[in-house]
Amino acid sequence: MERVVNLCKRRGLVFPSSEIYGGFRSTWDYGPLGVLLKRNVKDAWWRSMVQQRRDVVGLDAAILMAPKVWEASGHIETFSDPLVDCRNCKERFRADHLPESGACPNCGAKGSFTEARQFHLMFKTHVGPVEDDAAVAYLRPETAQGIFVNFLNVQTTARKKPPFGIAQIGKSFRNEITPGNFVYRTREFEQMEMEFFVPPEEADTWFEYWCAERLRWYVDHGIPEDMLRMRPHDPDELSHYSTATADVEFAFPWGWGELEGVANRTDFDLTQHAKFSGQDVSYFDQEADRRYVPYVIEPAAGADRSLLAFLLAAYTEEEVRGEKRTVLRLDHRLAPYQVAVLPLSRNEKLSPVAEEVEARLRPRFVIDYDDAGSIGRRYRRQDEVGTPFCVTVDFDTIDDRAVTVRERDSMNQDRVPIEKLETHLQERLT
């Protein structure tokens, strides 16, 4: 974990937020490579969940919503965690995250905790110029409610009938008591959620379908199966709205941790919003001549947690010809750069050809151009950030109009004519 965190800082993937002011606890900024990696994770999710399916459409709902939304969902009344204080070191912890030994994780003192009290997790703000109770609003703690309140809008305009889904990627905010483990648990995070609306009698079937489908997605994008598991929730773990929930978990360095939850939310959310808004949100099935409130199956993933899992699964250290090589064996769909163009040196004869190659590739691929340092060191830099292919322009290129294409994982090299380079890379990157 420490090596991956250091790599993220050194190579511009993730920086501590507000670092020049000493940082701000549990907030992180994604650097030039990190923003590309995170965008690729989100794009891969969207491609699988929306683009490649005819039964799922997209949405981008507002972060600020009417406070009544959070009354209906139960967040204002019940969205809290048990908080305890250590009387010895004054640190605060979630009571349900304490070690079985009863020792304080910070100072080691035993029997030093206060009685647990409920700590509300929603961030409160005010809308408008006057800060009174009538102006109270909340930063959303989840993206799901924006989908539920738009169910009828989307269903009628997209002309969809259950079973169908609405997908959304967006920021959520939770005032976590004990954030930590790098970008795994933070107060500001990005979710990739989909609400799949189904006839009530089909809910169990679709729940099993989405559990299998979401586990498969992580394997398909490069995480080994032995680093993943699907863990069903015990009855006493279930949320008040759920009849079944299972988590896709990853073997993090500190133990198994949740990447994504798949829940059967029943008709709880739509029924609650109908009750609080006074609007009928049921669906009328003309073919069956019946009206019902759909059940909802929800696969909800964390973009930041997924990014961290992909990094940890891809991180490899190996010895090549007596030298240590660090490689991020990221799936090429996730890698920040797909191709790096590397002129052998900053020679006045090589640079124009290398820039020509760059101009050919940049419209099709996300590429890096690097001409600083020895070619061996530049290969190592690209290996370390997961670039699948390096294209080297050397002095032979001037005569034969061909370049050397080096593959990251095997380090095999092929000589490819410049005229065929785009096709050669396209076949390997799509």
Short mmCIF file of C-alpha atoms in Angstrom, two decimals:
data_model
loop_
_atom_site.label_atom_id
_atom_site.label_comp_id
_atom_site.label_asym_id
_atom_site.label_seq_id
_atom_site.Cartn_x
_atom_site.Cartn_y
_atom_site.Cartn_z
CA MET A 1 0.00 0.00 0.00
CA GLU A 2 2.80 2.41 0.93
CA ARG A 3 4.58 1.81 -2.38
CA VAL A 4 1.39 2.46 -4.35
CA VAL A 5 0.67 5.66 -2.42
CA ASN A 6 4.25 6.86 -3.06
CA LEU A 7 3.91 6.00 -6.74
CA CYS A 8 0.68 8.02 -6.93
CA LYS A 9 2.39 11.11 -5.51
CA ARG A 10 5.61 10.73 -7.48
CA ARG A 11 3.99 10.14 -10.87
CA GLY A 12 1.13 12.61 -10.60
CA LEU A 13 -1.79 10.30 -9.95
CA VAL A 14 -3.03 11.56 -6.57
CA PHE A 15 -1.91 14.50 -4.42
CA PRO A 16 -2.95 15.49 -0.88
CA SER A 17 -5.49 18.31 -1.20
CA SER A 18 -4.37 21.80 -0.08
CA GLU A 19 -0.87 20.38 0.44
CA ILE A 20 0.91 23.76 0.52
CA TYR A 21 -1.28 24.61 3.56
CA GLY A 22 -0.49 21.36 5.33
CA GLY A 23 -3.28 19.40 3.67
CA PHE A 24 -6.92 18.93 4.62
CA ARG A 25 -7.70 15.59 6.21
CA SER A 26 -9.15 12.92 3.94
CA THR A 27 -9.30 15.01 0.78
CA TRP A 28 -7.31 14.22 -2.34
CA ASP A 29 -6.66 15.83 -5.70
CA TYR A 30 -6.22 13.75 -8.84
CA GLY A 31 -3.18 14.84 -10.84
CA PRO A 32 -2.55 14.72 -14.61
CA LEU A 33 -2.33 10.93 -14.73
CA GLY A 34 -4.84 10.29 -11.97
CA VAL A 35 -7.58 12.25 -13.68
CA LEU A 36 -7.02 10.18 -16.84
CA LEU A 37 -7.11 6.90 -14.90
CA LYS A 38 -10.25 7.87 -12.99
CA ARG A 39 -11.96 9.04 -16.14
CA ASN A 40 -11.11 5.72 -17.81
CA VAL A 41 -12.59 3.79 -14.86
CA LYS A 42 -15.80 5.81 -15.15
CA ASP A 43 -15.86 5.47 -18.93
CA ALA A 44 -15.41 1.69 -18.65
CA TRP A 45 -18.33 1.51 -16.19
CA TRP A 46 -20.52 3.69 -18.43
CA ARG A 47 -19.62 1.66 -21.50
CA SER A 48 -20.63 -1.58 -19.78
CA MET A 49 -23.71 -0.25 -17.99
CA VAL A 50 -25.20 2.13 -20.57
CA GLN A 51 -23.53 2.13 -23.98
CA GLN A 52 -23.59 -1.62 -24.50
CA ARG A 53 -27.15 -2.10 -23.20
CA ARG A 54 -30.52 -1.15 -24.64
CA ASP A 55 -32.27 -1.37 -21.25
CA VAL A 56 -30.27 1.32 -19.37
CA VAL A 57 -30.22 5.10 -19.92
CA GLY A 58 -28.25 7.88 -18.23
CA LEU A 59 -28.95 10.80 -15.92
CA ASP A 60 -27.02 13.63 -14.27
CA ALA A 61 -29.04 14.93 -11.32
CA ALA A 62 -28.25 17.97 -9.18
CA ILE A 63 -26.18 17.67 -6.01
CA LEU A 64 -28.47 20.06 -4.11
CA MET A 65 -32.04 18.80 -3.84
CA ALA A 66 -35.19 19.74 -1.95
CA PRO A 67 -34.79 18.84 1.75
CA LYS A 68 -38.04 16.84 1.52
CA VAL A 69 -36.15 14.32 -0.62
CA TRP A 70 -33.97 13.43 2.37
CA GLU A 71 -36.96 13.27 4.69
CA ALA A 72 -38.64 10.79 2.36
CA SER A 73 -35.51 8.67 1.92
CA GLY A 74 -34.99 8.45 5.70
CA HIS A 75 -31.56 10.10 5.63
CA ILE A 76 -32.45 13.02 7.90
CA GLU A 77 -33.80 10.70 10.58
CA THR A 78 -31.54 7.64 10.35
CA PHE A 79 -28.32 8.44 8.43
CA SER A 80 -25.85 8.29 11.30
CA ASP A 81 -22.98 6.22 12.72
CA PRO A 82 -22.12 5.38 16.35
CA LEU A 83 -19.38 7.72 17.59
CA VAL A 84 -17.06 7.19 20.58
CA ASP A 85 -14.22 9.25 22.02
CA CYS A 86 -11.00 7.96 23.57
CA ARG A 87 -10.70 9.66 26.95
CA ASN A 88 -6.93 9.15 26.86
CA CYS A 89 -5.89 10.60 23.48
CA LYS A 90 -9.15 12.44 22.61
CA GLU A 91 -9.38 10.81 19.14
CA ARG A 92 -12.80 9.88 17.77
CA PHE A 93 -13.79 6.57 16.17
CA ARG A 94 -16.75 4.70 14.82
CA ALA A 95 -17.84 2.28 17.52
CA ASP A 96 -18.51 -0.49 14.98
CA HIS A 97 -14.97 -0.18 13.55
CA LEU A 98 -13.08 -0.69 16.81
CA PRO A 99 -10.79 -3.73 17.20
CA GLU A 100 -12.11 -6.70 19.17
CA SER A 101 -9.39 -6.16 21.76
CA GLY A 102 -11.09 -2.94 22.85
CA ALA A 103 -7.80 -1.05 22.58
CA CYS A 104 -7.71 2.44 21.12
CA PRO A 105 -6.27 2.24 17.56
CA ASN A 106 -4.42 5.51 18.16
CA CYS A 107 -2.87 5.25 21.65
CA GLY A 108 -3.49 1.62 22.68
CA ALA A 109 -5.39 2.45 25.85
CA LYS A 110 -8.04 -0.06 26.93
CA GLY A 111 -11.39 0.75 28.50
CA SER A 112 -10.95 4.40 27.59
CA PHE A 113 -13.94 4.88 25.27
CA THR A 114 -17.00 6.97 26.03
CA GLU A 115 -20.52 5.65 25.50
CA ALA A 116 -21.50 5.54 21.83
CA ARG A 117 -23.69 8.35 20.52
CA GLN A 118 -25.17 8.82 17.07
CA PHE A 119 -23.28 11.13 14.69
CA HIS A 120 -25.19 12.43 11.65
CA LEU A 121 -23.30 12.00 8.37
CA MET A 122 -24.97 14.56 6.10
CA PHE A 123 -23.27 17.88 5.33
CA LYS A 124 -25.66 20.75 5.99
CA THR A 125 -25.56 24.06 4.13
CA HIS A 126 -27.84 27.03 3.44
CA VAL A 127 -29.33 28.21 0.17
CA GLY A 128 -29.82 31.93 -0.37
CA PRO A 129 -28.71 35.03 1.54
CA VAL A 130 -30.34 34.23 4.91
CA GLU A 131 -29.05 31.38 7.07
CA ASP A 132 -32.23 30.28 8.80
CA ASP A 133 -34.08 26.96 9.10
CA ALA A 134 -36.10 27.67 5.95
CA ALA A 135 -32.87 27.90 3.92
CA VAL A 136 -31.34 24.60 5.08
CA ALA A 137 -30.17 22.21 2.36
CA TYR A 138 -27.87 19.19 2.26
CA LEU A 139 -25.04 17.95 0.07
CA ARG A 140 -26.30 14.64 -1.22
CA PRO A 141 -24.93 11.56 0.58
CA GLU A 142 -25.75 9.34 -2.42
CA THR A 143 -26.67 9.77 -6.08
CA ALA A 144 -29.56 7.29 -5.96
CA GLN A 145 -32.28 9.69 -4.78
CA GLY A 146 -31.77 11.91 -7.83
CA ILE A 147 -32.68 8.88 -9.93
CA PHE A 148 -35.76 7.97 -7.89
CA VAL A 149 -37.30 11.44 -8.04
CA ASN A 150 -36.74 11.45 -11.83
CA PHE A 151 -38.19 7.98 -12.39
CA LEU A 152 -41.35 9.19 -14.15
CA ASN A 153 -39.51 11.86 -16.14
CA VAL A 154 -37.04 9.35 -17.52
CA GLN A 155 -39.55 6.53 -17.99
CA THR A 156 -41.90 8.63 -20.10
CA THR A 157 -39.33 10.57 -22.13
CA ALA A 158 -37.09 7.55 -22.82
CA ARG A 159 -40.19 5.41 -23.46
CA LYS A 160 -38.93 2.56 -21.33
CA LYS A 161 -40.89 -0.14 -19.56
CA PRO A 162 -39.64 -2.26 -16.66
CA PRO A 163 -37.23 -3.93 -16.52
CA PHE A 164 -35.00 -0.96 -17.32
CA GLY A 165 -32.30 1.02 -15.55
CA ILE A 166 -31.16 4.60 -14.98
CA ALA A 167 -27.41 5.10 -14.48
CA GLN A 168 -25.56 8.03 -12.98
CA ILE A 169 -21.99 8.99 -12.07
CA GLY A 170 -21.48 11.84 -9.63
CA LYS A 171 -20.08 13.28 -6.42
CA SER A 172 -21.50 12.40 -3.00
CA PHE A 173 -20.59 13.72 0.45
CA ARG A 174 -20.56 12.01 3.85
CA ASN A 175 -19.13 13.45 7.06
CA GLU A 176 -17.28 10.26 7.93
CA ILE A 177 -16.06 9.91 11.51
CA THR A 178 -12.88 8.03 10.62
CA PRO A 179 -11.89 8.49 6.98
CA GLY A 180 -8.68 6.79 5.93
CA ASN A 181 -6.81 4.23 3.84
CA PHE A 182 -5.86 6.78 1.18
CA VAL A 183 -8.77 7.33 -1.27
CA TYR A 184 -10.76 4.34 0.05
CA ARG A 185 -12.80 6.20 2.67
CA THR A 186 -13.18 9.94 2.16
CA ARG A 187 -15.77 12.60 2.89
CA GLU A 188 -16.04 13.62 -0.76
CA PHE A 189 -16.20 10.77 -3.25
CA GLU A 190 -17.60 9.75 -6.60
CA GLN A 191 -20.23 7.08 -7.10
CA MET A 192 -21.21 5.00 -10.13
CA GLU A 193 -24.79 3.93 -9.45
CA MET A 194 -27.57 2.34 -11.43
CA GLU A 195 -31.17 1.81 -10.33
CA PHE A 196 -32.80 -1.06 -12.23
CA PHE A 197 -36.60 -0.92 -12.07
CA VAL A 198 -38.31 -4.31 -12.35
CA PRO A 199 -41.73 -5.94 -11.84
CA PRO A 200 -41.86 -7.09 -8.19
CA GLU A 201 -42.01 -10.79 -9.07
CA GLU A 202 -38.76 -10.51 -11.09
CA ALA A 203 -36.71 -8.82 -8.37
CA ASP A 204 -34.93 -11.93 -7.06
CA THR A 205 -33.89 -13.02 -10.56
CA TRP A 206 -32.49 -9.62 -11.44
CA PHE A 207 -30.70 -9.37 -8.10
CA GLU A 208 -28.79 -12.58 -8.84
CA TYR A 209 -28.12 -11.37 -12.39
CA TRP A 210 -26.59 -8.08 -11.30
CA CYS A 211 -24.48 -9.70 -8.58
CA ALA A 212 -22.87 -11.96 -11.17
CA GLU A 213 -22.60 -9.22 -13.78
CA ARG A 214 -20.89 -6.72 -11.52
CA LEU A 215 -18.37 -9.25 -10.18
CA ARG A 216 -17.55 -10.22 -13.76
CA TRP A 217 -16.89 -6.57 -14.69
CA TYR A 218 -13.96 -6.27 -12.29
CA VAL A 219 -12.43 -9.52 -13.51
CA ASP A 220 -12.91 -8.44 -17.13
CA HIS A 221 -11.00 -5.22 -16.40
CA GLY A 222 -7.96 -6.89 -14.92
CA ILE A 223 -8.48 -7.82 -11.26
CA PRO A 224 -7.62 -11.50 -10.59
CA GLU A 225 -10.55 -13.59 -9.38
CA ASP A 226 -8.71 -14.63 -6.21
CA MET A 227 -8.56 -10.97 -5.13
CA LEU A 228 -12.36 -10.61 -5.32
CA ARG A 229 -15.34 -12.13 -3.57
CA MET A 230 -19.10 -11.60 -3.40
CA ARG A 231 -20.20 -11.40 0.24
CA PRO A 232 -23.95 -11.59 1.01
CA HIS A 233 -25.08 -9.46 3.95
CA ASP A 234 -26.35 -11.20 7.05
CA PRO A 235 -29.96 -10.37 8.02
CA ASP A 236 -28.82 -8.05 10.83
CA GLU A 237 -26.65 -6.07 8.36
CA LEU A 238 -29.40 -5.25 5.89
CA SER A 239 -30.53 -1.67 5.45
CA HIS A 240 -34.11 -0.90 6.37
CA TYR A 241 -35.08 -0.74 2.68
CA SER A 242 -33.33 -3.93 1.55
CA THR A 243 -34.44 -7.56 1.44
CA ALA A 244 -31.08 -8.70 0.02
CA THR A 245 -27.67 -7.08 -0.37
CA ALA A 246 -24.31 -8.45 -1.45
CA ASP A 247 -20.96 -6.65 -1.66
CA VAL A 248 -18.23 -7.08 -4.24
CA GLU A 249 -15.16 -7.06 -2.01
CA PHE A 250 -11.46 -6.69 -2.84
CA ALA A 251 -8.49 -8.05 -0.90
CA PHE A 252 -6.93 -4.75 0.15
CA PRO A 253 -3.64 -4.76 2.10
CA TRP A 254 -5.62 -4.17 5.33
CA GLY A 255 -8.19 -6.91 4.55
CA TRP A 256 -11.38 -7.38 2.57
CA GLY A 257 -13.11 -4.11 1.71
CA GLU A 258 -16.23 -3.18 -0.24
CA LEU A 259 -15.92 -2.01 -3.85
CA GLU A 260 -19.58 -2.17 -4.75
CA GLY A 261 -22.91 -3.09 -3.20
CA VAL A 262 -25.78 -4.75 -5.04
CA ALA A 263 -29.10 -4.33 -3.22
CA ASN A 264 -32.73 -5.26 -3.68
CA ARG A 265 -34.25 -1.98 -2.47
CA THR A 266 -37.83 -3.27 -3.05
CA ASP A 267 -40.36 -0.48 -3.72
CA PHE A 268 -39.29 1.46 -0.62
CA ASP A 269 -37.86 4.54 -2.32
CA LEU A 270 -40.59 5.09 -4.91
CA THR A 271 -43.30 4.48 -2.31
CA GLN A 272 -41.72 6.96 0.10
CA HIS A 273 -41.41 9.67 -2.56
CA ALA A 274 -45.02 9.09 -3.60
CA LYS A 275 -46.09 9.50 0.02
CA PHE A 276 -44.07 12.67 0.72
CA SER A 277 -44.63 14.38 -2.66
CA GLY A 278 -48.26 13.39 -3.22
CA GLN A 279 -47.35 12.26 -6.75
CA ASP A 280 -48.30 8.88 -8.21
CA VAL A 281 -45.05 7.19 -9.28
CA SER A 282 -46.53 3.79 -10.15
CA TYR A 283 -46.20 2.21 -13.58
CA PHE A 284 -49.13 1.00 -15.65
CA ASP A 285 -48.40 -2.10 -17.73
CA GLN A 286 -50.83 -1.93 -20.64
CA GLU A 287 -50.03 -5.42 -21.91
CA ALA A 288 -50.76 -7.02 -18.53
CA ASP A 289 -53.47 -4.48 -17.69
CA ARG A 290 -52.10 -3.84 -14.21
CA ARG A 291 -50.51 -1.03 -12.20
CA TYR A 292 -47.63 -1.53 -9.79
CA VAL A 293 -44.77 0.27 -8.07
CA PRO A 294 -41.53 -1.23 -9.47
CA TYR A 295 -38.96 -2.88 -7.25
CA VAL A 296 -35.40 -1.62 -7.63
CA ILE A 297 -32.13 -3.52 -7.92
CA GLU A 298 -29.20 -1.20 -7.24
CA PRO A 299 -25.56 -1.86 -8.19
CA ALA A 300 -23.66 1.03 -6.54
CA ALA A 301 -19.88 1.28 -6.97
CA GLY A 302 -17.25 3.75 -5.80
CA ALA A 303 -15.10 5.24 -8.55
CA ASP A 304 -12.30 6.11 -6.11
CA ARG A 305 -12.33 2.68 -4.46
CA SER A 306 -12.38 0.95 -7.83
CA LEU A 307 -9.43 3.04 -9.01
CA LEU A 308 -7.47 2.07 -5.89
CA ALA A 309 -8.28 -1.62 -6.37
CA PHE A 310 -7.20 -1.53 -10.02
CA LEU A 311 -3.92 0.12 -8.98
CA LEU A 312 -3.20 -2.41 -6.24
CA ALA A 313 -4.05 -5.37 -8.47
CA ALA A 314 -1.88 -4.01 -11.30
CA TYR A 315 1.17 -3.05 -9.23
CA THR A 316 4.06 -5.43 -9.92
CA GLU A 317 7.75 -5.42 -9.00
CA GLU A 318 10.08 -7.75 -10.90
CA GLU A 319 13.74 -8.16 -11.79
CA VAL A 320 14.80 -7.83 -15.42
CA ARG A 321 18.44 -8.47 -16.32
CA GLY A 322 19.53 -7.70 -12.78
CA GLU A 323 17.51 -4.49 -12.47
CA LYS A 324 14.28 -3.86 -10.60
CA ARG A 325 11.31 -2.99 -12.79
CA THR A 326 8.05 -1.56 -11.45
CA VAL A 327 5.07 -2.14 -13.73
CA LEU A 328 1.41 -1.21 -13.54
CA ARG A 329 -0.21 -4.01 -15.50
CA LEU A 330 -3.41 -2.05 -16.03
CA ASP A 331 -5.94 -3.15 -18.58
CA HIS A 332 -5.28 -0.98 -21.65
CA ARG A 333 -8.81 0.48 -21.37
CA LEU A 334 -7.88 1.92 -17.97
CA ALA A 335 -4.26 2.99 -18.47
CA PRO A 336 -3.79 6.79 -18.28
CA TYR A 337 -1.72 6.82 -21.46
CA GLN A 338 -2.31 4.28 -24.21
CA VAL A 339 0.85 5.10 -26.17
CA ALA A 340 4.10 6.93 -25.49
CA VAL A 341 6.15 8.41 -28.36
CA LEU A 342 9.86 8.35 -27.53
CA PRO A 343 12.48 9.79 -29.89
CA LEU A 344 15.77 8.03 -29.21
CA SER A 345 17.34 11.40 -28.41
CA ARG A 346 16.76 15.12 -28.85
CA ASN A 347 18.57 15.03 -32.17
CA GLU A 348 17.52 17.67 -34.69
CA LYS A 349 16.98 14.93 -37.29
CA LEU A 350 14.83 12.73 -35.01
CA SER A 351 12.57 15.35 -33.47
CA PRO A 352 10.65 16.27 -36.65
CA VAL A 353 9.89 12.60 -37.39
CA ALA A 354 8.88 11.93 -33.80
CA GLU A 355 6.56 14.94 -33.87
CA GLU A 356 5.06 13.64 -37.11
CA VAL A 357 4.34 10.29 -35.41
CA GLU A 358 2.85 12.14 -32.43
CA ALA A 359 0.58 14.17 -34.73
CA ARG A 360 -0.65 10.97 -36.40
CA LEU A 361 -1.46 9.21 -33.11
CA ARG A 362 -2.79 11.99 -30.87
CA PRO A 363 -6.24 12.26 -32.53
CA ARG A 364 -6.85 8.51 -31.93
CA PHE A 365 -5.12 7.75 -28.65
CA VAL A 366 -4.25 9.38 -25.34
CA ILE A 367 -0.49 9.67 -25.69
CA ASP A 368 2.59 10.98 -23.95
CA TYR A 369 5.61 12.50 -25.70
CA ASP A 370 8.83 12.09 -23.76
CA ASP A 371 12.32 12.95 -25.01
CA ALA A 372 14.12 13.55 -21.68
CA GLY A 373 16.74 11.08 -20.40
CA SER A 374 18.00 7.73 -21.60
CA ILE A 375 15.60 5.50 -23.54
CA GLY A 376 15.88 2.82 -20.85
CA ARG A 377 14.77 5.21 -18.12
CA ARG A 378 11.92 6.45 -20.25
CA TYR A 379 10.73 2.88 -20.78
CA ARG A 380 10.78 2.40 -17.00
CA ARG A 381 8.80 5.60 -16.45
CA GLN A 382 6.12 4.43 -18.86
CA ASP A 383 6.05 0.94 -17.31
CA GLU A 384 5.54 2.53 -13.91
CA VAL A 385 2.42 4.41 -15.01
CA GLY A 386 1.01 1.50 -17.00
CA THR A 387 1.42 2.69 -20.61
CA PRO A 388 0.68 -0.39 -22.78
CA PHE A 389 2.85 0.59 -25.80
CA CYS A 390 5.94 2.72 -26.41
CA VAL A 391 6.80 3.87 -29.94
CA THR A 392 10.50 4.61 -30.39
CA VAL A 393 11.76 6.78 -33.24
CA ASP A 394 15.43 6.03 -33.95
CA PHE A 395 17.99 6.90 -36.63
CA ASP A 396 16.90 3.96 -38.81
CA THR A 397 13.44 5.57 -38.92
CA ILE A 398 14.83 8.37 -41.10
CA ASP A 399 15.76 5.81 -43.79
CA ASP A 400 13.16 3.02 -43.49
CA ARG A 401 10.16 5.08 -42.24
CA ALA A 402 9.53 2.47 -39.52
CA VAL A 403 9.40 2.67 -35.72
CA THR A 404 9.91 0.22 -32.86
CA VAL A 405 6.77 -0.66 -30.91
CA ARG A 406 7.47 -2.04 -27.43
CA GLU A 407 4.76 -3.87 -25.46
CA ARG A 408 4.69 -3.15 -21.72
CA ASP A 409 4.13 -6.56 -20.13
CA SER A 410 6.28 -8.79 -22.35
CA MET A 411 8.73 -6.04 -23.41
CA ASN A 412 8.61 -7.57 -26.91
CA GLN A 413 9.49 -5.18 -29.72
CA ASP A 414 8.12 -5.04 -33.28
CA ARG A 415 9.30 -2.95 -36.20
CA VAL A 416 6.27 -1.29 -37.75
CA PRO A 417 6.08 1.08 -40.78
CA ILE A 418 4.81 4.54 -39.81
CA GLU A 419 2.06 4.23 -42.43
CA LYS A 420 0.71 1.13 -40.66
CA LEU A 421 1.31 2.26 -37.08
CA GLU A 422 -2.20 3.52 -36.36
CA THR A 423 -3.77 0.25 -37.55
CA HIS A 424 -1.19 -1.82 -35.63
CA LEU A 425 -1.98 -0.03 -32.36
CA GLN A 426 -5.71 0.16 -32.99
CA GLU A 427 -5.93 -3.63 -33.33
CA ARG A 428 -4.25 -4.07 -29.94
CA LEU A 429 -6.01 -1.29 -28.05
CA THR A 430 -9.66 -1.86 -28.99
#
